[in-house]
mmCIF file of C-alpha atoms in Angstrom:
data_model
loop_
_atom_site.group_PDB
_atom_site.id
_atom_site.type_symbol
_atom_site.label_atom_id
_atom_site.label_comp_id
_atom_site.label_asym_id
_atom_site.label_seq_id
_atom_site.Cartn_x
_atom_site.Cartn_y
_atom_site.Cartn_z
ATOM 1 C CA MET A 22 0.131 -27.356 -8.196
ATOM 2 C CA GLU A 23 -2.535 -25.620 -6.191
ATOM 3 C CA MET A 24 -1.290 -23.532 -3.304
ATOM 4 C CA TYR A 25 -3.050 -23.561 0.039
ATOM 5 C CA ASP A 26 -5.487 -20.698 0.481
ATOM 6 C CA ASP A 27 -8.011 -20.603 3.291
ATOM 7 C CA ASP A 28 -8.929 -16.942 2.719
ATOM 8 C CA ASP A 29 -11.342 -17.629 -0.102
ATOM 9 C CA THR A 30 -12.427 -21.181 0.595
ATOM 10 C CA ALA A 31 -15.885 -20.014 -0.365
ATOM 11 C CA SER A 32 -14.803 -16.806 -2.014
ATOM 12 C CA THR A 33 -18.025 -16.082 -3.793
ATOM 13 C CA GLY A 34 -21.511 -16.973 -2.820
ATOM 14 C CA ARG A 35 -24.981 -15.724 -3.333
ATOM 15 C CA GLY A 36 -27.982 -15.216 -1.176
ATOM 16 C CA PRO A 37 -30.765 -17.769 -0.727
ATOM 17 C CA SER A 38 -31.772 -19.705 -3.827
ATOM 18 C CA PRO A 39 -35.224 -19.086 -5.401
ATOM 19 C CA ALA A 40 -36.467 -22.427 -4.096
ATOM 20 C CA SER A 41 -35.380 -21.692 -0.555
ATOM 21 C CA SER A 42 -36.825 -18.190 -0.824
ATOM 22 C CA ALA A 43 -40.141 -19.608 -1.950
ATOM 23 C CA SER A 44 -40.261 -22.101 0.902
ATOM 24 C CA ALA A 45 -39.293 -19.374 3.328
ATOM 25 C CA SER A 46 -42.051 -17.088 2.092
ATOM 26 C CA ALA A 47 -44.550 -19.918 2.410
ATOM 27 C CA SER A 48 -43.847 -20.251 6.110
ATOM 28 C CA GLU A 49 -43.067 -16.637 6.895
ATOM 29 C CA ASP A 50 -46.315 -16.259 8.824
ATOM 30 C CA SER A 51 -45.255 -18.816 11.437
ATOM 31 C CA PRO A 52 -44.025 -17.514 14.808
ATOM 32 C CA ALA A 53 -40.624 -19.144 14.310
ATOM 33 C CA ALA A 54 -40.184 -17.472 10.921
ATOM 34 C CA GLY A 55 -41.165 -14.128 12.398
ATOM 35 C CA ALA A 56 -38.637 -14.497 15.196
ATOM 36 C CA LEU A 57 -35.943 -15.514 12.711
ATOM 37 C CA SER A 58 -36.678 -12.500 10.531
ATOM 38 C CA GLY A 59 -36.435 -10.260 13.569
ATOM 39 C CA VAL A 60 -33.046 -11.673 14.517
ATOM 40 C CA ALA A 61 -31.795 -11.276 10.940
ATOM 41 C CA ALA A 62 -32.981 -7.673 10.796
ATOM 42 C CA SER A 63 -31.315 -6.950 14.125
ATOM 43 C CA ALA A 64 -28.039 -8.486 12.936
ATOM 44 C CA ARG A 65 -28.136 -6.457 9.735
ATOM 45 C CA ALA A 66 -28.818 -3.266 11.671
ATOM 46 C CA GLY A 67 -25.903 -4.041 13.970
ATOM 47 C CA TRP A 68 -23.579 -4.604 11.005
ATOM 48 C CA GLU A 69 -24.571 -1.295 9.437
ATOM 49 C CA ALA A 70 -24.150 0.502 12.766
ATOM 50 C CA GLU A 71 -20.690 -1.018 13.164
ATOM 51 C CA ASN A 72 -19.695 0.239 9.712
ATOM 52 C CA ARG A 73 -20.961 3.735 10.503
ATOM 53 C CA ALA A 74 -19.098 3.683 13.816
ATOM 54 C CA ALA A 75 -15.872 2.716 12.038
ATOM 55 C CA ALA A 76 -16.319 5.622 9.629
ATOM 56 C CA GLN A 77 -16.955 7.943 12.562
ATOM 57 C CA ARG A 78 -13.767 6.811 14.328
ATOM 58 C CA LEU A 79 -11.690 7.299 11.188
ATOM 59 C CA SER A 80 -13.167 10.744 10.595
ATOM 60 C CA ALA A 81 -12.443 11.692 14.193
ATOM 61 C CA ALA A 82 -8.860 10.441 13.872
ATOM 62 C CA HIS A 83 -8.369 12.559 10.769
ATOM 63 C CA ARG A 84 -9.796 15.680 12.419
ATOM 64 C CA LEU A 85 -7.585 15.043 15.433
ATOM 65 C CA MET A 86 -4.509 14.904 13.209
ATOM 66 C CA VAL A 87 -5.525 18.153 11.502
ATOM 67 C CA GLU A 88 -5.921 19.836 14.896
ATOM 68 C CA CYS A 89 -2.508 18.592 16.008
ATOM 69 C CA LEU A 90 -0.904 19.956 12.848
ATOM 70 C CA ALA A 91 -2.322 23.378 13.703
ATOM 71 C CA HIS A 92 -1.369 23.171 17.392
ATOM 72 C CA PRO A 93 1.211 25.827 18.409
ATOM 73 C CA ASP A 94 3.375 23.218 20.156
ATOM 74 C CA CYS A 95 3.479 20.996 17.087
ATOM 75 C CA ARG A 96 5.892 21.990 14.376
ATOM 76 C CA LEU A 97 7.928 19.881 12.048
ATOM 77 C CA GLU A 98 11.058 21.824 12.982
ATOM 78 C CA ASP A 99 12.053 24.967 14.803
ATOM 79 C CA GLN A 100 15.364 26.741 14.342
ATOM 80 C CA ARG A 101 15.284 28.587 17.652
ATOM 81 C CA PRO A 102 17.947 27.169 19.996
ATOM 82 C CA GLY A 103 16.622 25.354 23.032
ATOM 83 C CA PHE A 104 13.027 25.443 21.805
ATOM 84 C CA ALA A 105 11.307 22.062 21.978
ATOM 85 C CA VAL A 106 8.573 21.056 19.576
ATOM 86 C CA VAL A 107 6.205 18.085 19.486
ATOM 87 C CA ASP A 108 5.703 15.882 16.460
ATOM 88 C CA PRO A 109 2.048 16.256 15.377
ATOM 89 C CA LEU A 110 1.776 12.512 14.740
ATOM 90 C CA VAL A 111 3.079 11.733 18.224
ATOM 91 C CA MET A 112 0.522 14.057 19.785
ATOM 92 C CA ALA A 113 -2.336 12.632 17.706
ATOM 93 C CA CYS A 114 -1.352 9.056 18.503
ATOM 94 C CA SER A 115 -1.135 9.897 22.203
ATOM 95 C CA HIS A 116 -4.710 11.155 22.145
ATOM 96 C CA LEU A 117 -5.941 8.075 20.262
ATOM 97 C CA VAL A 118 -4.180 5.703 22.654
ATOM 98 C CA ARG A 119 -5.771 7.548 25.556
ATOM 99 C CA MET A 120 -9.244 7.377 23.985
ATOM 100 C CA PHE A 121 -9.116 3.826 22.622
ATOM 101 C CA PRO A 122 -7.458 0.698 24.064
ATOM 102 C CA ILE A 123 -5.056 0.403 21.120
ATOM 103 C CA SER A 124 -1.292 0.416 20.702
ATOM 104 C CA THR A 125 0.717 3.263 19.219
ATOM 105 C CA TYR A 126 1.327 1.177 16.109
ATOM 106 C CA LYS A 127 -2.410 0.734 15.552
ATOM 107 C CA ALA A 128 -2.992 4.422 16.229
ATOM 108 C CA GLU A 129 -0.485 5.369 13.522
ATOM 109 C CA ALA A 130 -2.103 2.921 11.094
ATOM 110 C CA MET A 131 -5.516 4.363 11.914
ATOM 111 C CA ILE A 132 -4.377 7.928 11.205
ATOM 112 C CA SER A 133 -2.684 6.871 7.966
ATOM 113 C CA PHE A 134 -5.763 5.021 6.697
ATOM 114 C CA ALA A 135 -8.013 7.910 7.715
ATOM 115 C CA ALA A 136 -5.861 10.327 5.710
ATOM 116 C CA ASP A 137 -6.019 8.053 2.664
ATOM 117 C CA LEU A 138 -9.804 7.891 2.885
ATOM 118 C CA HIS A 139 -10.187 11.662 3.151
ATOM 119 C CA PHE A 140 -7.664 12.667 0.498
ATOM 120 C CA ARG A 141 -7.717 9.766 -1.967
ATOM 121 C CA TYR A 142 -10.742 7.507 -1.435
ATOM 122 C CA PRO A 143 -13.705 9.550 -0.166
ATOM 123 C CA ALA A 144 -16.109 7.126 -1.861
ATOM 124 C CA ILE A 145 -14.955 4.357 0.490
ATOM 125 C CA LEU A 146 -15.490 6.554 3.535
ATOM 126 C CA GLU A 147 -18.930 7.567 2.280
ATOM 127 C CA ALA A 148 -19.968 3.939 1.765
ATOM 128 C CA MET A 149 -18.790 3.086 5.276
ATOM 129 C CA ALA A 150 -20.642 6.077 6.733
ATOM 130 C CA GLN A 151 -23.802 4.836 5.005
ATOM 131 C CA GLY A 152 -23.337 1.429 6.632
ATOM 132 C CA ARG A 153 -22.957 -0.322 3.277
ATOM 133 C CA MET A 154 -19.273 -1.297 3.473
ATOM 134 C CA ASP A 155 -17.191 -2.668 6.328
ATOM 135 C CA GLN A 156 -13.690 -1.501 7.139
ATOM 136 C CA ALA A 157 -12.053 -4.743 5.974
ATOM 137 C CA ALA A 158 -13.455 -4.306 2.463
ATOM 138 C CA GLY A 159 -12.358 -0.672 2.533
ATOM 139 C CA HIS A 160 -8.785 -1.746 3.306
ATOM 140 C CA VAL A 161 -8.781 -4.183 0.384
ATOM 141 C CA LEU A 162 -10.102 -1.635 -2.106
ATOM 142 C CA ALA A 163 -7.731 1.080 -0.902
ATOM 143 C CA GLY A 164 -4.777 -1.280 -1.205
ATOM 144 C CA GLN A 165 -5.676 -2.114 -4.798
ATOM 145 C CA MET A 166 -5.838 1.571 -5.761
ATOM 146 C CA GLY A 167 -2.557 2.578 -4.150
ATOM 147 C CA TYR A 168 -0.763 3.149 -7.472
ATOM 148 C CA VAL A 169 -3.572 4.700 -9.502
ATOM 149 C CA ALA A 170 -2.542 7.980 -11.140
ATOM 150 C CA GLU A 171 -3.873 11.087 -9.423
ATOM 151 C CA GLU A 172 -5.535 12.451 -12.565
ATOM 152 C CA VAL A 173 -7.829 9.426 -12.929
ATOM 153 C CA LEU A 174 -8.139 8.466 -9.256
ATOM 154 C CA PRO A 175 -11.423 10.342 -8.511
ATOM 155 C CA ALA A 176 -13.290 8.527 -11.270
ATOM 156 C CA VAL A 177 -11.607 5.182 -10.625
ATOM 157 C CA GLN A 178 -12.224 5.085 -6.878
ATOM 158 C CA GLN A 179 -15.892 5.956 -7.333
ATOM 159 C CA GLN A 180 -16.339 3.264 -9.984
ATOM 160 C CA VAL A 181 -14.519 0.662 -7.887
ATOM 161 C CA VAL A 182 -16.741 1.375 -4.895
ATOM 162 C CA ASP A 183 -19.912 1.364 -7.002
ATOM 163 C CA ASP A 184 -18.951 -1.981 -8.527
ATOM 164 C CA TYR A 185 -18.323 -3.513 -5.095
ATOM 165 C CA LEU A 186 -21.584 -2.238 -3.636
ATOM 166 C CA ALA A 187 -23.569 -3.408 -6.662
ATOM 167 C CA THR A 188 -22.001 -6.856 -6.363
ATOM 168 C CA VAL A 189 -22.751 -7.207 -2.659
ATOM 169 C CA GLU A 190 -26.264 -5.810 -2.863
ATOM 170 C CA ALA A 191 -27.022 -8.196 -5.750
ATOM 171 C CA GLY A 192 -26.547 -11.069 -3.311
ATOM 172 C CA GLU A 193 -22.963 -12.097 -4.056
ATOM 173 C CA ARG A 194 -20.508 -12.547 -1.214
ATOM 174 C CA PRO A 195 -16.990 -12.215 -2.663
ATOM 175 C CA GLY A 196 -13.948 -12.943 -0.564
ATOM 176 C CA ALA A 197 -10.987 -10.615 -0.251
ATOM 177 C CA ARG A 198 -9.225 -12.064 -3.281
ATOM 178 C CA ALA A 199 -12.335 -11.790 -5.462
ATOM 179 C CA VAL A 200 -12.862 -8.193 -4.309
ATOM 180 C CA ALA A 201 -9.280 -7.345 -5.250
ATOM 181 C CA GLU A 202 -9.614 -8.982 -8.671
ATOM 182 C CA ARG A 203 -12.818 -7.087 -9.473
ATOM 183 C CA ALA A 204 -11.168 -3.827 -8.437
ATOM 184 C CA ASP A 205 -8.192 -4.576 -10.679
ATOM 185 C CA ARG A 206 -10.488 -5.101 -13.657
ATOM 186 C CA VAL A 207 -11.972 -1.656 -13.133
ATOM 187 C CA ILE A 208 -8.569 -0.033 -12.559
ATOM 188 C CA ALA A 209 -7.048 -1.659 -15.643
ATOM 189 C CA VAL A 210 -9.565 0.095 -17.891
ATOM 190 C CA HIS A 211 -8.443 3.563 -16.750
ATOM 191 C CA ASP A 212 -4.851 3.056 -15.578
ATOM 192 C CA PRO A 213 -3.293 -0.286 -16.594
ATOM 193 C CA ALA A 214 0.171 1.074 -15.817
ATOM 194 C CA GLY A 215 -0.866 1.535 -12.187
ATOM 195 C CA VAL A 216 -1.750 -2.148 -11.849
ATOM 196 C CA ARG A 217 1.558 -3.202 -13.411
ATOM 197 C CA GLN A 218 3.527 -0.861 -11.162
ATOM 198 C CA ARG A 219 1.796 -2.143 -8.033
ATOM 199 C CA LYS A 220 2.560 -5.742 -8.937
ATOM 200 C CA ALA A 221 6.163 -4.876 -9.771
ATOM 201 C CA ASP A 222 6.683 -3.154 -6.429
ATOM 202 C CA ALA A 223 5.000 -5.965 -4.481
ATOM 203 C CA GLY A 224 8.287 -7.883 -4.475
ATOM 204 C CA ARG A 225 9.777 -5.307 -2.133
ATOM 205 C CA GLU A 226 7.533 -6.625 0.633
ATOM 206 C CA ARG A 227 8.799 -10.179 0.167
ATOM 207 C CA GLY A 228 10.078 -11.666 3.401
ATOM 208 C CA ALA A 229 9.523 -13.997 6.329
ATOM 209 C CA ARG A 230 9.414 -13.555 10.074
ATOM 210 C CA ILE A 231 8.554 -15.520 13.186
ATOM 211 C CA ALA A 232 6.500 -13.951 15.962
ATOM 212 C CA LYS A 233 5.880 -15.252 19.446
ATOM 213 C CA GLY A 234 2.360 -16.556 19.864
ATOM 214 C CA ARG A 235 0.405 -17.673 22.887
ATOM 215 C CA ASP A 236 0.127 -20.932 24.791
ATOM 216 C CA GLY A 237 3.674 -21.899 23.898
ATOM 217 C CA MET A 238 3.154 -21.492 20.160
ATOM 218 C CA ALA A 239 4.700 -19.190 17.573
ATOM 219 C CA MET A 240 3.507 -17.791 14.254
ATOM 220 C CA LEU A 241 5.425 -17.949 10.989
ATOM 221 C CA TYR A 242 4.655 -15.256 8.418
ATOM 222 C CA ALA A 243 5.967 -15.367 4.863
ATOM 223 C CA LEU A 244 5.253 -13.271 1.788
ATOM 224 C CA LEU A 245 6.677 -14.910 -1.326
ATOM 225 C CA HIS A 246 6.407 -14.665 -5.063
ATOM 226 C CA SER A 247 3.668 -16.892 -6.449
ATOM 227 C CA GLU A 248 6.203 -19.134 -8.191
ATOM 228 C CA GLU A 249 8.198 -19.572 -4.989
ATOM 229 C CA ALA A 250 5.076 -20.376 -3.004
ATOM 230 C CA ALA A 251 4.017 -22.928 -5.620
ATOM 231 C CA VAL A 252 7.359 -24.730 -5.326
ATOM 232 C CA LEU A 253 7.105 -24.755 -1.527
ATOM 233 C CA ALA A 254 3.508 -25.984 -1.655
ATOM 234 C CA GLU A 255 4.471 -28.817 -4.002
ATOM 235 C CA ALA A 256 7.341 -29.856 -1.743
ATOM 236 C CA LEU A 257 5.056 -29.902 1.295
ATOM 237 C CA GLU A 258 2.443 -31.896 -0.601
ATOM 238 C CA GLU A 259 5.009 -34.503 -1.641
ATOM 239 C CA LYS A 260 6.338 -34.805 1.926
ATOM 240 C CA VAL A 261 2.825 -35.190 3.338
ATOM 241 C CA ALA A 262 2.029 -37.898 0.793
ATOM 242 C CA ALA A 263 5.245 -39.752 1.652
ATOM 243 C CA ASP A 264 4.515 -39.531 5.382
ATOM 244 C CA ARG A 265 0.989 -40.852 4.928
ATOM 245 C CA ALA A 266 2.256 -43.733 2.807
ATOM 246 C CA ALA A 267 4.807 -44.601 5.499
ATOM 247 C CA GLU A 268 2.111 -44.476 8.172
ATOM 248 C CA GLN A 269 -0.140 -46.763 6.176
ATOM 249 C CA LEU A 270 2.690 -49.210 5.594
ATOM 250 C CA ALA A 271 3.509 -49.267 9.309
ATOM 251 C CA ALA A 272 -0.148 -49.836 10.170
ATOM 252 C CA ASP A 273 -0.423 -52.688 7.662
ATOM 253 C CA ARG A 274 2.684 -54.371 9.047
ATOM 254 C CA ALA A 275 1.393 -54.031 12.595
ATOM 255 C CA ALA A 276 -1.909 -55.585 11.576
ATOM 256 C CA GLU A 277 -0.123 -58.453 9.823
ATOM 257 C CA ALA A 278 2.006 -59.079 12.909
ATOM 258 C CA ALA A 279 -1.077 -59.117 15.094
ATOM 259 C CA ASP A 280 -2.828 -61.552 12.770
ATOM 260 C CA ALA A 281 0.214 -63.792 12.743
ATOM 261 C CA ALA A 282 0.161 -63.890 16.526
ATOM 262 C CA VAL A 283 -3.551 -64.735 16.423
ATOM 263 C CA ALA A 284 -4.339 -61.661 18.463
ATOM 264 C CA GLU A 285 -6.737 -58.767 18.233
ATOM 265 C CA PRO A 286 -5.174 -55.946 16.188
ATOM 266 C CA VAL A 287 -5.772 -53.574 19.020
ATOM 267 C CA GLY A 288 -3.524 -50.526 19.049
ATOM 268 C CA ALA A 289 -2.284 -51.030 15.502
ATOM 269 C CA ASP A 290 -3.155 -47.482 14.586
ATOM 270 C CA ALA A 291 -1.679 -46.187 17.810
ATOM 271 C CA ASP A 292 1.673 -47.810 17.014
ATOM 272 C CA ALA A 293 1.832 -46.039 13.678
ATOM 273 C CA ALA A 294 2.957 -42.486 13.170
ATOM 274 C CA PRO A 295 0.788 -39.786 14.793
ATOM 275 C CA GLY A 296 -1.173 -39.272 11.604
ATOM 276 C CA GLY A 297 -4.344 -41.079 12.641
ATOM 277 C CA GLN A 298 -7.801 -39.763 13.180
ATOM 278 C CA GLY A 299 -7.940 -36.102 14.118
ATOM 279 C CA TYR A 300 -4.550 -35.278 12.594
ATOM 280 C CA SER A 301 -5.342 -32.450 10.202
ATOM 281 C CA MET A 302 -3.695 -31.596 6.909
ATOM 282 C CA ALA A 303 -2.519 -28.314 8.429
ATOM 283 C CA GLN A 304 -0.652 -30.247 11.128
ATOM 284 C CA ARG A 305 0.841 -32.510 8.493
ATOM 285 C CA ARG A 306 2.051 -29.503 6.512
ATOM 286 C CA ALA A 307 3.678 -28.073 9.639
ATOM 287 C CA ASP A 308 5.499 -31.371 10.180
ATOM 288 C CA ALA A 309 6.532 -31.434 6.528
ATOM 289 C CA LEU A 310 7.871 -27.876 6.688
ATOM 290 C CA LEU A 311 9.978 -28.609 9.767
ATOM 291 C CA SER A 312 11.211 -31.838 8.200
ATOM 292 C CA LEU A 313 12.266 -30.075 5.005
ATOM 293 C CA VAL A 314 14.057 -27.271 6.848
ATOM 294 C CA CYS A 315 15.442 -29.015 9.931
ATOM 295 C CA GLY A 316 15.743 -32.579 8.685
ATOM 296 C CA ASP A 317 13.699 -35.731 9.096
ATOM 297 C CA PRO A 318 14.070 -37.115 12.654
ATOM 298 C CA ASN A 319 13.379 -40.604 11.286
ATOM 299 C CA ARG A 320 16.603 -40.454 9.243
ATOM 300 C CA PRO A 321 19.572 -40.701 11.656
ATOM 301 C CA GLY A 322 22.907 -39.208 10.810
ATOM 302 C CA ASP A 323 23.861 -35.746 9.667
ATOM 303 C CA ASP A 324 25.009 -37.063 6.298
ATOM 304 C CA ALA A 325 21.841 -38.989 5.498
ATOM 305 C CA PRO A 326 19.777 -37.775 2.537
ATOM 306 C CA GLY A 327 17.202 -35.282 3.695
ATOM 307 C CA ALA A 328 18.846 -34.913 7.078
ATOM 308 C CA GLY A 329 18.648 -31.129 6.811
ATOM 309 C CA VAL A 330 20.108 -28.806 9.398
ATOM 310 C CA THR A 331 20.613 -30.060 12.942
ATOM 311 C CA LEU A 332 19.290 -27.486 15.391
ATOM 312 C CA ARG A 333 20.842 -27.065 18.806
ATOM 313 C CA PRO A 334 19.192 -24.728 21.292
ATOM 314 C CA LYS A 335 21.190 -21.761 22.500
ATOM 315 C CA ILE A 336 20.775 -21.393 26.256
ATOM 316 C CA THR A 337 21.705 -18.192 28.044
ATOM 317 C CA VAL A 338 21.896 -18.281 31.861
ATOM 318 C CA ILE A 339 21.957 -15.025 33.791
ATOM 319 C CA ALA A 340 23.256 -15.534 37.323
ATOM 320 C CA GLY A 341 21.554 -13.631 40.082
ATOM 321 C CA ARG A 342 23.040 -12.086 43.184
ATOM 322 C CA GLY A 343 24.117 -14.785 45.603
ATOM 323 C CA ALA A 344 26.643 -15.568 48.298
ATOM 324 C CA ALA A 345 29.427 -16.035 45.779
ATOM 325 C CA ALA A 346 29.466 -12.445 44.656
ATOM 326 C CA GLY A 347 31.573 -11.853 41.631
ATOM 327 C CA GLN A 348 31.553 -15.554 40.668
ATOM 328 C CA GLY A 349 29.407 -16.836 37.836
ATOM 329 C CA CYS A 350 28.287 -13.357 36.906
ATOM 330 C CA GLY A 351 27.395 -12.428 33.376
ATOM 331 C CA THR A 352 26.108 -14.792 30.735
ATOM 332 C CA SER A 353 27.022 -18.329 29.840
ATOM 333 C CA THR A 354 26.152 -19.667 26.421
ATOM 334 C CA SER A 355 26.173 -23.360 25.595
ATOM 335 C CA THR A 356 25.125 -25.263 22.533
#
């Protein structure tokens, strides 16, 4: 069973083919080709400048943290009674939030990543400062090397970065998963125990949460073991297939009824389930997930097979100040 993965839909690709390069070179003297080359060069320059700017921000965040650690008001603890101290991280984050329109959480993450780059992965920071690597790739590579032993880390991190840069500059365009796999191959040569330890500890991050989204939507995040995700993916696939079969059967019956009445089969698709044109597989999977967890609304009765859990909204009413003071105050919960 193949699990759904949109991250690396086209995980690896290469630059233009030789045939396309030849045809491009044949028409490179045309005004349109010259303008296109200029736009491409400008885009590349902008990408490199963005990478250098990211490296500059991270370096500045690290220097700011170092300055806060040395600040006389910032001490980890002070035994003198009544003497207040400031946490260096709090001071550094306050400065970053004031300088950049970011939250405190992002400021802390920025300082943490900057420290990792300076103390553990200077090759990543150097590649970013040269404009050759973006911050997203740096995050992926740093995450893969999190458990590498300190004694081999300098050589490993340099080799991992060199391998990534050589791959990209050769014309390949690996996705995040392919980048992580290539890094693991390099790490496994020097520190196979580090790769095994990282994978063993990955289960500690297993979990699920729901976050409020925008426009009346919400986001569901889940980090599962591969085997668990495969089982869930298979269940969703089976439910989607069953729903589509039911929709097709309903459409066929509607068409037969229309033919029997010697009428145009107008609206046959509209009478079927909402899985017609424009109904994506992602929407079908969302329906399947809710059906598996909460029950199929097309199966009445709590005891019916596949009925799932019946959800009842919990409504909390907070009464405001009115004429009947003291009456109806507090909260009222109904199900």
